[in-house]
PDB file of C-alpha atoms and ligand atoms in Angstrom:
ATOM      1  CA  MET A   1      71.115  56.498  81.133  1.00 73.00           C
ATOM      2  CA  SER A   2      71.935  60.175  80.493  1.00 75.00           C
ATOM      3  CA  PRO A   3      71.730  61.271  76.806  1.00 75.00           C
ATOM      4  CA  PRO A   4      75.515  61.756  76.336  1.00 78.00           C
ATOM      5  CA  LEU A   5      76.211  58.294  77.806  1.00 86.00           C
ATOM      6  CA  ARG A   6      73.446  56.731  75.694  1.00 91.00           C
ATOM      7  CA  GLN A   7      74.962  58.174  72.497  1.00 92.00           C
ATOM      8  CA  LEU A   8      78.465  57.084  73.495  1.00 93.00           C
ATOM      9  CA  ALA A   9      77.152  53.574  74.157  1.00 95.00           C
ATOM     10  CA  LEU A  10      75.476  53.443  70.710  1.00 95.00           C
ATOM     11  CA  GLN A  11      78.602  54.594  68.879  1.00 96.00           C
ATOM     12  CA  PHE A  12      80.723  52.191  70.897  1.00 95.00           C
ATOM     13  CA  ALA A  13      78.352  49.301  70.105  1.00 96.00           C
ATOM     14  CA  ALA A  14      78.669  50.054  66.358  1.00 96.00           C
ATOM     15  CA  LEU A  15      82.462  50.219  66.658  1.00 96.00           C
ATOM     16  CA  ILE A  16      82.712  46.895  68.534  1.00 96.00           C
ATOM     17  CA  ALA A  17      80.259  45.152  66.188  1.00 96.00           C
ATOM     18  CA  VAL A  18      82.078  46.195  62.995  1.00 96.00           C
ATOM     19  CA  LEU A  19      85.593  45.602  64.370  1.00 95.00           C
ATOM     20  CA  SER A  20      84.698  42.198  65.804  1.00 95.00           C
ATOM     21  CA  LEU A  21      83.733  41.079  62.278  1.00 94.00           C
ATOM     22  CA  ALA A  22      86.350  42.960  60.271  1.00 94.00           C
ATOM     23  CA  TRP A  23      89.388  42.184  62.425  1.00 91.00           C
ATOM     24  CA  PRO A  24      89.160  38.349  62.300  1.00 93.00           C
ATOM     25  CA  TYR A  25      88.116  38.442  58.622  1.00 92.00           C
ATOM     26  CA  TYR A  26      91.119  40.457  57.444  1.00 92.00           C
ATOM     27  CA  GLY A  27      93.395  38.847  60.076  1.00 90.00           C
ATOM     28  CA  VAL A  28      92.713  35.349  58.705  1.00 91.00           C
ATOM     29  CA  ARG A  29      93.377  36.584  55.167  1.00 91.00           C
ATOM     30  CA  GLY A  30      96.581  38.272  56.325  1.00 91.00           C
ATOM     31  CA  GLU A  31      95.443  41.608  54.889  1.00 92.00           C
ATOM     32  CA  PRO A  32      95.552  45.024  56.585  1.00 91.00           C
ATOM     33  CA  LEU A  33      92.229  46.510  57.706  1.00 91.00           C
ATOM     34  CA  PRO A  34      90.826  48.847  54.997  1.00 93.00           C
ATOM     35  CA  TRP A  35      90.162  51.676  57.463  1.00 93.00           C
ATOM     36  CA  GLY A  36      88.273  53.850  54.978  1.00 93.00           C
ATOM     37  CA  GLY A  37      85.656  51.135  54.467  1.00 94.00           C
ATOM     38  CA  VAL A  38      85.654  50.144  58.138  1.00 95.00           C
ATOM     39  CA  VAL A  39      84.808  53.662  59.350  1.00 96.00           C
ATOM     40  CA  ILE A  40      82.022  53.970  56.764  1.00 96.00           C
ATOM     41  CA  ALA A  41      80.612  50.656  58.053  1.00 97.00           C
ATOM     42  CA  ILE A  42      80.857  51.897  61.667  1.00 97.00           C
ATOM     43  CA  GLY A  43      79.026  55.114  60.717  1.00 97.00           C
ATOM     44  CA  GLY A  44      76.345  53.207  58.808  1.00 96.00           C
ATOM     45  CA  PHE A  45      75.801  50.718  61.607  1.00 96.00           C
ATOM     46  CA  GLY A  46      75.779  53.518  64.213  1.00 96.00           C
ATOM     47  CA  ALA A  47      73.060  55.304  62.223  1.00 97.00           C
ATOM     48  CA  VAL A  48      71.040  52.060  62.029  1.00 96.00           C
ATOM     49  CA  LEU A  49      71.356  51.506  65.808  1.00 96.00           C
ATOM     50  CA  ALA A  50      70.345  55.135  66.448  1.00 95.00           C
ATOM     51  CA  THR A  51      67.310  54.697  64.187  1.00 96.00           C
ATOM     52  CA  LEU A  52      66.285  51.388  65.804  1.00 95.00           C
ATOM     53  CA  SER A  53      66.566  52.938  69.281  1.00 94.00           C
ATOM     54  CA  ARG A  54      64.502  55.952  68.075  1.00 93.00           C
ATOM     55  CA  GLN A  55      67.052  58.717  68.649  1.00 92.00           C
ATOM     56  CA  PRO A  56      66.185  62.180  67.267  1.00 91.00           C
ATOM     57  CA  TRP A  57      67.202  62.733  63.624  1.00 94.00           C
ATOM     58  CA  TRP A  58      70.251  64.880  64.439  1.00 92.00           C
ATOM     59  CA  TRP A  59      71.723  62.069  66.573  1.00 94.00           C
ATOM     60  CA  ARG A  60      71.246  59.601  63.684  1.00 96.00           C
ATOM     61  CA  LEU A  61      73.114  62.008  61.420  1.00 97.00           C
ATOM     62  CA  ILE A  62      75.908  62.470  63.975  1.00 96.00           C
ATOM     63  CA  HIS A  63      76.264  58.683  64.377  1.00 96.00           C
ATOM     64  CA  GLY A  64      76.417  58.308  60.592  1.00 96.00           C
ATOM     65  CA  VAL A  65      79.236  60.815  60.056  1.00 97.00           C
ATOM     66  CA  PHE A  66      81.205  60.650  63.331  1.00 96.00           C
ATOM     67  CA  ALA A  67      83.581  57.744  62.592  1.00 96.00           C
ATOM     68  CA  PRO A  68      84.251  58.687  58.921  1.00 96.00           C
ATOM     69  CA  LEU A  69      84.960  62.305  59.896  1.00 96.00           C
ATOM     70  CA  ALA A  70      87.181  61.263  62.825  1.00 93.00           C
ATOM     71  CA  TRP A  71      89.171  59.041  60.445  1.00 94.00           C
ATOM     72  CA  LEU A  72      89.442  61.778  57.801  1.00 95.00           C
ATOM     73  CA  VAL A  73      90.674  64.302  60.378  1.00 93.00           C
ATOM     74  CA  ALA A  74      93.168  61.738  61.705  1.00 91.00           C
ATOM     75  CA  GLN A  75      94.669  61.662  58.177  1.00 92.00           C
ATOM     76  CA  LEU A  76      95.535  65.359  58.574  1.00 92.00           C
ATOM     77  CA  ASP A  77      98.155  64.447  61.187  1.00 89.00           C
ATOM     78  CA  ILE A  78      97.311  67.334  63.509  1.00 92.00           C
ATOM     79  CA  ASP A  79      99.083  67.351  66.886  1.00 92.00           C
ATOM     80  CA  PRO A  80      96.652  65.732  69.411  1.00 89.00           C
ATOM     81  CA  GLY A  81      97.368  68.602  71.837  1.00 93.00           C
ATOM     82  CA  TRP A  82      95.195  70.873  69.662  1.00 94.00           C
ATOM     83  CA  PHE A  83      92.215  68.560  70.098  1.00 92.00           C
ATOM     84  CA  LEU A  84      92.744  68.492  73.853  1.00 94.00           C
ATOM     85  CA  ALA A  85      92.962  72.298  73.899  1.00 95.00           C
ATOM     86  CA  ALA A  86      89.771  72.620  71.808  1.00 93.00           C
ATOM     87  CA  ALA A  87      87.912  70.147  74.061  1.00 91.00           C
ATOM     88  CA  ILE A  88      88.973  72.047  77.205  1.00 92.00           C
ATOM     89  CA  LEU A  89      87.961  75.370  75.638  1.00 91.00           C
ATOM     90  CA  LEU A  90      84.536  73.992  74.667  1.00 89.00           C
ATOM     91  CA  LEU A  91      84.058  72.574  78.156  1.00 87.00           C
ATOM     92  CA  LEU A  92      84.916  75.923  79.746  1.00 87.00           C
ATOM     93  CA  VAL A  93      82.211  77.625  77.649  1.00 85.00           C
ATOM     94  CA  TYR A  94      79.630  74.858  77.176  1.00 83.00           C
ATOM     95  CA  ARG A  95      79.826  73.082  80.526  1.00 78.00           C
ATOM     96  CA  GLY A  96      76.031  73.471  80.872  1.00 71.00           C
ATOM     97  CA  ALA A  97      75.410  71.557  77.632  1.00 74.00           C
ATOM     98  CA  LEU A  98      77.228  68.516  78.979  1.00 73.00           C
ATOM     99  CA  SER A  99      75.981  68.556  82.561  1.00 73.00           C
ATOM    100  CA  GLY A 100      72.394  69.729  82.053  1.00 73.00           C
ATOM    101  CA  GLN A 101      71.689  69.905  78.287  1.00 77.00           C
ATOM    102  CA  VAL A 102      71.679  73.704  78.429  1.00 79.00           C
ATOM    103  CA  PRO A 103      73.912  75.289  75.775  1.00 81.00           C
ATOM    104  CA  LEU A 104      74.930  78.952  75.471  1.00 85.00           C
ATOM    105  CA  TYR A 105      72.812  81.283  73.373  1.00 87.00           C
ATOM    106  CA  LEU A 106      72.064  84.865  74.200  1.00 90.00           C
ATOM    107  CA  SER A 107      68.986  86.976  74.935  1.00 90.00           C
ATOM    108  CA  ASN A 108      68.622  90.126  72.883  1.00 92.00           C
ATOM    109  CA  ARG A 109      68.061  93.768  73.862  1.00 92.00           C
ATOM    110  CA  GLN A 110      64.335  93.701  72.994  1.00 94.00           C
ATOM    111  CA  THR A 111      63.858  90.838  75.463  1.00 95.00           C
ATOM    112  CA  ALA A 112      65.684  92.831  78.146  1.00 95.00           C
ATOM    113  CA  LEU A 113      63.381  95.800  77.545  1.00 94.00           C
ATOM    114  CA  ALA A 114      60.283  93.570  77.714  1.00 94.00           C
ATOM    115  CA  LEU A 115      61.538  92.220  81.025  1.00 95.00           C
ATOM    116  CA  ALA A 116      62.210  95.749  82.330  1.00 95.00           C
ATOM    117  CA  ALA A 117      58.480  96.392  81.927  1.00 94.00           C
ATOM    118  CA  LEU A 118      57.582  93.208  83.855  1.00 95.00           C
ATOM    119  CA  LEU A 119      59.731  94.074  86.870  1.00 94.00           C
ATOM    120  CA  PRO A 120      57.756  95.926  89.588  1.00 92.00           C
ATOM    121  CA  SER A 121      58.639  99.482  90.637  1.00 90.00           C
ATOM    122  CA  PRO A 122      60.222 100.172  94.034  1.00 90.00           C
ATOM    123  CA  ALA A 123      57.593 100.401  96.771  1.00 86.00           C
ATOM    124  CA  ASN A 124      57.762 101.140 100.520  1.00 85.00           C
ATOM    125  CA  GLY A 125      61.567 101.296 100.441  1.00 87.00           C
ATOM    126  CA  HIS A 126      61.800  97.876  98.790  1.00 91.00           C
ATOM    127  CA  THR A 127      64.225  97.642  95.845  1.00 93.00           C
ATOM    128  CA  PRO A 128      62.943  95.143  93.265  1.00 96.00           C
ATOM    129  CA  ARG A 129      65.311  92.212  92.744  1.00 97.00           C
ATOM    130  CA  CYS A 130      65.729  90.101  89.634  1.00 97.00           C
ATOM    131  CA  ALA A 131      67.883  87.019  88.938  1.00 97.00           C
ATOM    132  CA  ASP A 132      68.979  85.474  85.644  1.00 97.00           C
ATOM    133  CA  LEU A 133      69.558  81.729  86.182  1.00 97.00           C
ATOM    134  CA  GLY A 134      72.353  80.761  83.802  1.00 94.00           C
ATOM    135  CA  ALA A 135      73.302  84.332  82.998  1.00 95.00           C
ATOM    136  CA  GLY A 136      75.687  83.626  80.098  1.00 94.00           C
ATOM    137  CA  LEU A 137      77.632  86.752  79.174  1.00 95.00           C
ATOM    138  CA  GLY A 138      75.091  89.082  80.769  1.00 95.00           C
ATOM    139  CA  SER A 139      73.403  89.855  77.438  1.00 95.00           C
ATOM    140  CA  LEU A 140      70.106  90.169  79.273  1.00 96.00           C
ATOM    141  CA  LEU A 141      71.212  91.680  82.575  1.00 97.00           C
ATOM    142  CA  ARG A 142      73.535  94.370  81.213  1.00 96.00           C
ATOM    143  CA  PRO A 143      70.858  96.299  79.270  1.00 96.00           C
ATOM    144  CA  LEU A 144      68.282  95.480  81.945  1.00 96.00           C
ATOM    145  CA  ALA A 145      70.421  96.919  84.754  1.00 96.00           C
ATOM    146  CA  GLU A 146      70.934 100.026  82.624  1.00 95.00           C
ATOM    147  CA  ALA A 147      67.221 100.371  81.880  1.00 95.00           C
ATOM    148  CA  ARG A 148      66.207  99.869  85.534  1.00 95.00           C
ATOM    149  CA  PRO A 149      68.692 101.662  87.817  1.00 95.00           C
ATOM    150  CA  ASP A 150      65.986 101.492  90.531  1.00 95.00           C
ATOM    151  CA  ALA A 151      66.308  97.681  90.759  1.00 96.00           C
ATOM    152  CA  HIS A 152      69.030  95.170  91.642  1.00 97.00           C
ATOM    153  CA  PHE A 153      70.099  92.295  89.396  1.00 97.00           C
ATOM    154  CA  THR A 154      71.938  89.030  90.020  1.00 97.00           C
ATOM    155  CA  GLY A 155      73.462  86.796  87.352  1.00 97.00           C
ATOM    156  CA  ILE A 156      74.303  83.181  88.215  1.00 96.00           C
ATOM    157  CA  GLU A 157      76.547  81.241  85.822  1.00 95.00           C
ATOM    158  CA  ASN A 158      78.560  78.027  86.162  1.00 91.00           C
ATOM    159  CA  ALA A 159      80.555  77.696  82.916  1.00 91.00           C
ATOM    160  CA  PRO A 160      84.018  79.051  83.854  1.00 91.00           C
ATOM    161  CA  LEU A 161      84.931  81.006  80.726  1.00 92.00           C
ATOM    162  CA  THR A 162      81.396  82.284  80.203  1.00 93.00           C
ATOM    163  CA  TRP A 163      81.286  83.421  83.832  1.00 95.00           C
ATOM    164  CA  LEU A 164      84.626  85.240  83.395  1.00 95.00           C
ATOM    165  CA  GLY A 165      83.439  86.925  80.169  1.00 95.00           C
ATOM    166  CA  GLY A 166      80.261  88.065  81.933  1.00 96.00           C
ATOM    167  CA  ARG A 167      82.244  89.248  84.963  1.00 96.00           C
ATOM    168  CA  LEU A 168      84.450  91.462  82.788  1.00 96.00           C
ATOM    169  CA  LEU A 169      81.552  92.795  80.710  1.00 96.00           C
ATOM    170  CA  THR A 170      79.501  93.720  83.781  1.00 95.00           C
ATOM    171  CA  LEU A 171      82.311  95.454  85.684  1.00 94.00           C
ATOM    172  CA  GLY A 172      81.244  98.896  86.852  1.00 90.00           C
ATOM    173  CA  GLN A 173      77.484  98.185  86.900  1.00 94.00           C
ATOM    174  CA  ALA A 174      76.705  98.973  90.532  1.00 93.00           C
ATOM    175  CA  ASN A 175      73.208  97.448  90.550  1.00 96.00           C
ATOM    176  CA  LEU A 176      74.379  94.118  89.093  1.00 97.00           C
ATOM    177  CA  SER A 177      75.967  91.228  91.059  1.00 96.00           C
ATOM    178  CA  TRP A 178      77.710  88.529  89.065  1.00 97.00           C
ATOM    179  CA  CYS A 179      77.850  85.164  90.860  1.00 95.00           C
ATOM    180  CA  TRP A 180      79.689  81.953  90.157  1.00 95.00           C
ATOM    181  CA  GLY A 181      77.735  78.766  90.889  1.00 93.00           C
ATOM    182  CA  SER A 182      74.967  76.395  89.913  1.00 94.00           C
ATOM    183  CA  LEU A 183      71.451  77.733  89.572  1.00 95.00           C
ATOM    184  CA  TRP A 184      70.266  74.635  91.451  1.00 95.00           C
ATOM    185  CA  GLN A 185      72.173  75.758  94.567  1.00 95.00           C
ATOM    186  CA  ALA A 186      70.929  79.370  94.461  1.00 96.00           C
ATOM    187  CA  SER A 187      68.092  80.435  96.746  1.00 97.00           C
ATOM    188  CA  LEU A 188      65.272  82.165  94.854  1.00 97.00           C
ATOM    189  CA  ALA A 189      63.559  83.476  98.001  1.00 96.00           C
ATOM    190  CA  ASP A 190      64.615  87.134  97.656  1.00 94.00           C
ATOM    191  CA  TYR A 191      63.676  87.803  94.041  1.00 97.00           C
ATOM    192  CA  ASP A 192      60.634  89.572  92.627  1.00 97.00           C
ATOM    193  CA  LEU A 193      61.410  88.214  89.164  1.00 97.00           C
ATOM    194  CA  VAL A 194      63.425  85.154  88.175  1.00 98.00           C
ATOM    195  CA  TYR A 195      64.361  84.754  84.521  1.00 97.00           C
ATOM    196  CA  ALA A 196      65.571  81.591  82.802  1.00 97.00           C
ATOM    197  CA  PHE A 197      66.583  80.979  79.182  1.00 96.00           C
ATOM    198  CA  LEU A 198      67.755  77.378  79.319  1.00 95.00           C
ATOM    199  CA  SER A 199      66.266  74.439  77.349  1.00 91.00           C
ATOM    200  CA  PRO A 200      63.183  72.214  77.602  1.00 92.00           C
ATOM    201  CA  VAL A 201      65.109  69.672  79.717  1.00 89.00           C
ATOM    202  CA  PRO A 202      65.310  71.393  83.147  1.00 93.00           C
ATOM    203  CA  MET A 203      61.962  73.237  83.038  1.00 95.00           C
ATOM    204  CA  GLY A 204      59.922  70.742  85.084  1.00 96.00           C
ATOM    205  CA  ASP A 205      62.451  70.581  87.934  1.00 96.00           C
ATOM    206  CA  LEU A 206      63.102  74.308  87.781  1.00 97.00           C
ATOM    207  CA  TRP A 207      59.411  75.059  88.161  1.00 97.00           C
ATOM    208  CA  GLN A 208      59.285  72.851  91.295  1.00 97.00           C
ATOM    209  CA  LYS A 209      62.226  74.834  92.691  1.00 97.00           C
ATOM    210  CA  ALA A 210      60.634  78.174  91.798  1.00 97.00           C
ATOM    211  CA  LYS A 211      57.322  77.188  93.417  1.00 96.00           C
ATOM    212  CA  ALA A 212      59.061  75.967  96.573  1.00 97.00           C
ATOM    213  CA  GLU A 213      61.370  78.966  97.020  1.00 97.00           C
ATOM    214  CA  MET A 214      59.952  82.104  95.395  1.00 97.00           C
ATOM    215  CA  LYS A 215      57.715  84.399  97.423  1.00 96.00           C
ATOM    216  CA  PRO A 216      53.980  84.718  96.707  1.00 96.00           C
ATOM    217  CA  GLY A 217      53.256  87.334  94.045  1.00 94.00           C
ATOM    218  CA  SER A 218      56.708  87.103  92.447  1.00 96.00           C
ATOM    219  CA  LEU A 219      57.154  86.220  88.763  1.00 97.00           C
ATOM    220  CA  PHE A 220      59.000  83.342  87.121  1.00 98.00           C
ATOM    221  CA  VAL A 221      59.737  84.024  83.437  1.00 97.00           C
ATOM    222  CA  SER A 222      61.059  81.473  80.956  1.00 97.00           C
ATOM    223  CA  ASN A 223      62.291  82.587  77.555  1.00 96.00           C
ATOM    224  CA  SER A 224      61.099  80.211  74.777  1.00 95.00           C
ATOM    225  CA  PHE A 225      60.688  77.078  76.922  1.00 95.00           C
ATOM    226  CA  PRO A 226      57.356  76.708  78.729  1.00 97.00           C
ATOM    227  CA  VAL A 227      56.985  74.688  81.913  1.00 97.00           C
ATOM    228  CA  PRO A 228      55.483  71.339  80.841  1.00 95.00           C
ATOM    229  CA  ASP A 229      51.804  70.869  81.760  1.00 94.00           C
ATOM    230  CA  VAL A 230      51.505  74.260  83.510  1.00 96.00           C
ATOM    231  CA  ALA A 231      49.531  77.094  81.915  1.00 95.00           C
ATOM    232  CA  PRO A 232      51.426  80.410  82.091  1.00 96.00           C
ATOM    233  CA  SER A 233      49.613  83.288  83.790  1.00 95.00           C
ATOM    234  CA  GLU A 234      50.704  85.466  80.853  1.00 95.00           C
ATOM    235  CA  THR A 235      52.706  85.094  77.631  1.00 96.00           C
ATOM    236  CA  VAL A 236      54.602  88.118  76.344  1.00 95.00           C
ATOM    237  CA  ALA A 237      55.446  88.209  72.640  1.00 95.00           C
ATOM    238  CA  VAL A 238      58.666  90.182  72.138  1.00 94.00           C
ATOM    239  CA  ASP A 239      58.812  92.251  68.973  1.00 89.00           C
ATOM    240  CA  ASP A 240      62.095  90.811  67.692  1.00 91.00           C
ATOM    241  CA  ARG A 241      63.289  88.857  64.670  1.00 89.00           C
ATOM    242  CA  ARG A 242      62.952  85.438  66.306  1.00 86.00           C
ATOM    243  CA  GLN A 243      59.491  86.215  67.733  1.00 91.00           C
ATOM    244  CA  THR A 244      60.619  85.447  71.280  1.00 94.00           C
ATOM    245  CA  GLN A 245      57.921  84.227  73.648  1.00 95.00           C
ATOM    246  CA  LEU A 246      58.268  84.937  77.364  1.00 97.00           C
ATOM    247  CA  TYR A 247      56.248  82.463  79.447  1.00 97.00           C
ATOM    248  CA  CYS A 248      55.346  84.158  82.733  1.00 97.00           C
ATOM    249  CA  TYR A 249      54.212  82.251  85.824  1.00 97.00           C
ATOM    250  CA  ARG A 250      52.908  84.212  88.821  1.00 96.00           C
ATOM    251  CA  ILE A 251      53.797  82.391  92.052  1.00 95.00           C
TER     252      ILE A 251
HETATM  253  C1  LIG B 301      70.860  79.773  76.862  1.00 78.40           C
HETATM  254  S1  LIG B 301      72.127  80.496  77.835  1.00 78.40           S
HETATM  255  C2  LIG B 301      71.307  81.983  78.399  1.00 78.40           C
HETATM  256  C3  LIG B 301      72.275  83.074  78.771  1.00 78.40           C
HETATM  257  C4  LIG B 301      71.623  84.327  79.344  1.00 78.40           C
HETATM  258  N1  LIG B 301      70.659  84.024  80.377  1.00 78.40           N
HETATM  259  C5  LIG B 301      70.928  85.115  78.273  1.00 78.40           C
HETATM  260  O1  LIG B 301      69.689  85.068  78.271  1.00 78.40           O
HETATM  261  O2  LIG B 301      71.606  85.742  77.456  1.00 78.40           O
HETATM  262  C6  LIG B 301      72.093  79.428  79.259  1.00 78.40           C
HETATM  263  C7  LIG B 301      73.237  79.624  80.206  1.00 78.40           C
HETATM  264  O3  LIG B 301      72.995  78.839  81.375  1.00 78.40           O
HETATM  265  C8  LIG B 301      74.228  78.350  81.864  1.00 78.40           C
HETATM  266  N2  LIG B 301      73.948  77.198  82.734  1.00 78.40           N
HETATM  267  C9  LIG B 301      73.555  75.968  82.362  1.00 78.40           C
HETATM  268  N3  LIG B 301      73.369  75.184  83.437  1.00 78.40           N
HETATM  269  C10 LIG B 301      73.651  75.953  84.522  1.00 78.40           C
HETATM  270  C11 LIG B 301      73.656  75.719  85.920  1.00 78.40           C
HETATM  271  N4  LIG B 301      73.330  74.530  86.423  1.00 78.40           N
HETATM  272  N5  LIG B 301      73.989  76.725  86.742  1.00 78.40           N
HETATM  273  C12 LIG B 301      74.331  77.946  86.235  1.00 78.40           C
HETATM  274  N6  LIG B 301      74.351  78.225  84.922  1.00 78.40           N
HETATM  275  C13 LIG B 301      74.015  77.243  84.075  1.00 78.40           C
HETATM  276  C14 LIG B 301      74.990  78.001  80.593  1.00 78.40           C
HETATM  277  O4  LIG B 301      76.379  77.938  80.824  1.00 78.40           O
HETATM  278  C15 LIG B 301      74.600  79.182  79.684  1.00 78.40           C
HETATM  279  O5  LIG B 301      75.510  80.226  79.819  1.00 78.40           O
END
């Protein structure tokens, strides 16, 4: 079961369990359900189920507070349309978090400069090519394309609003192509360097794709998330505040 479905199932199980006891109990007594207490019980039971099924600590916390917070917010009597609008907006930006457990966070300028040094120089009429898989708003590729006018860069992004933001921000950069689509559908055969800043979840599969498609001698670089069980050929420590590590794998 995928993680979002698993969490939904846990919360739903807590809801059903508490309501199936509370409803008949208060129904028989002819009393209205005390919703404040009921939602606290749902949260508590959800947290217990999450603990018993060994979910990470942040999921236990979310299960504990979800129902009470939902009930509290419902008391504010906000038009439901606002919640729909907020959910759509989040989906347009964070689509990757839902479909592949890859949220949006951005590379910094120091990382772009470190990558500029890793990209080969043009040789024998060949322009070096670099792709950012899940390119976000172009925070990496914009400074990189500026720093390396002798190379060509491609950003691939599949969250609609993020893609649009990146498209607008990269307008006018002649050596940068901005593509809509899934990184899993993109061919990696033409690139000398492929960069990914995703999450631990896709790294195993992405490495299989990189190995199968990238040309010999090219470089696969993952920001912060190493490929499981594969030793990098080099690790570059970026001199920035978060001590970024670039895991480099020579194909
Ligand atoms: C952590 S952000 C990195 C953004 C950018 N590479 C940077 O370093 O600033 C990851 C990005 O990957 C995108 N993403 C996630 N899954 C994707 C997929 N299957 N295809 C394309 N983009 C994806 C997300 O929408 C998000 O913008």
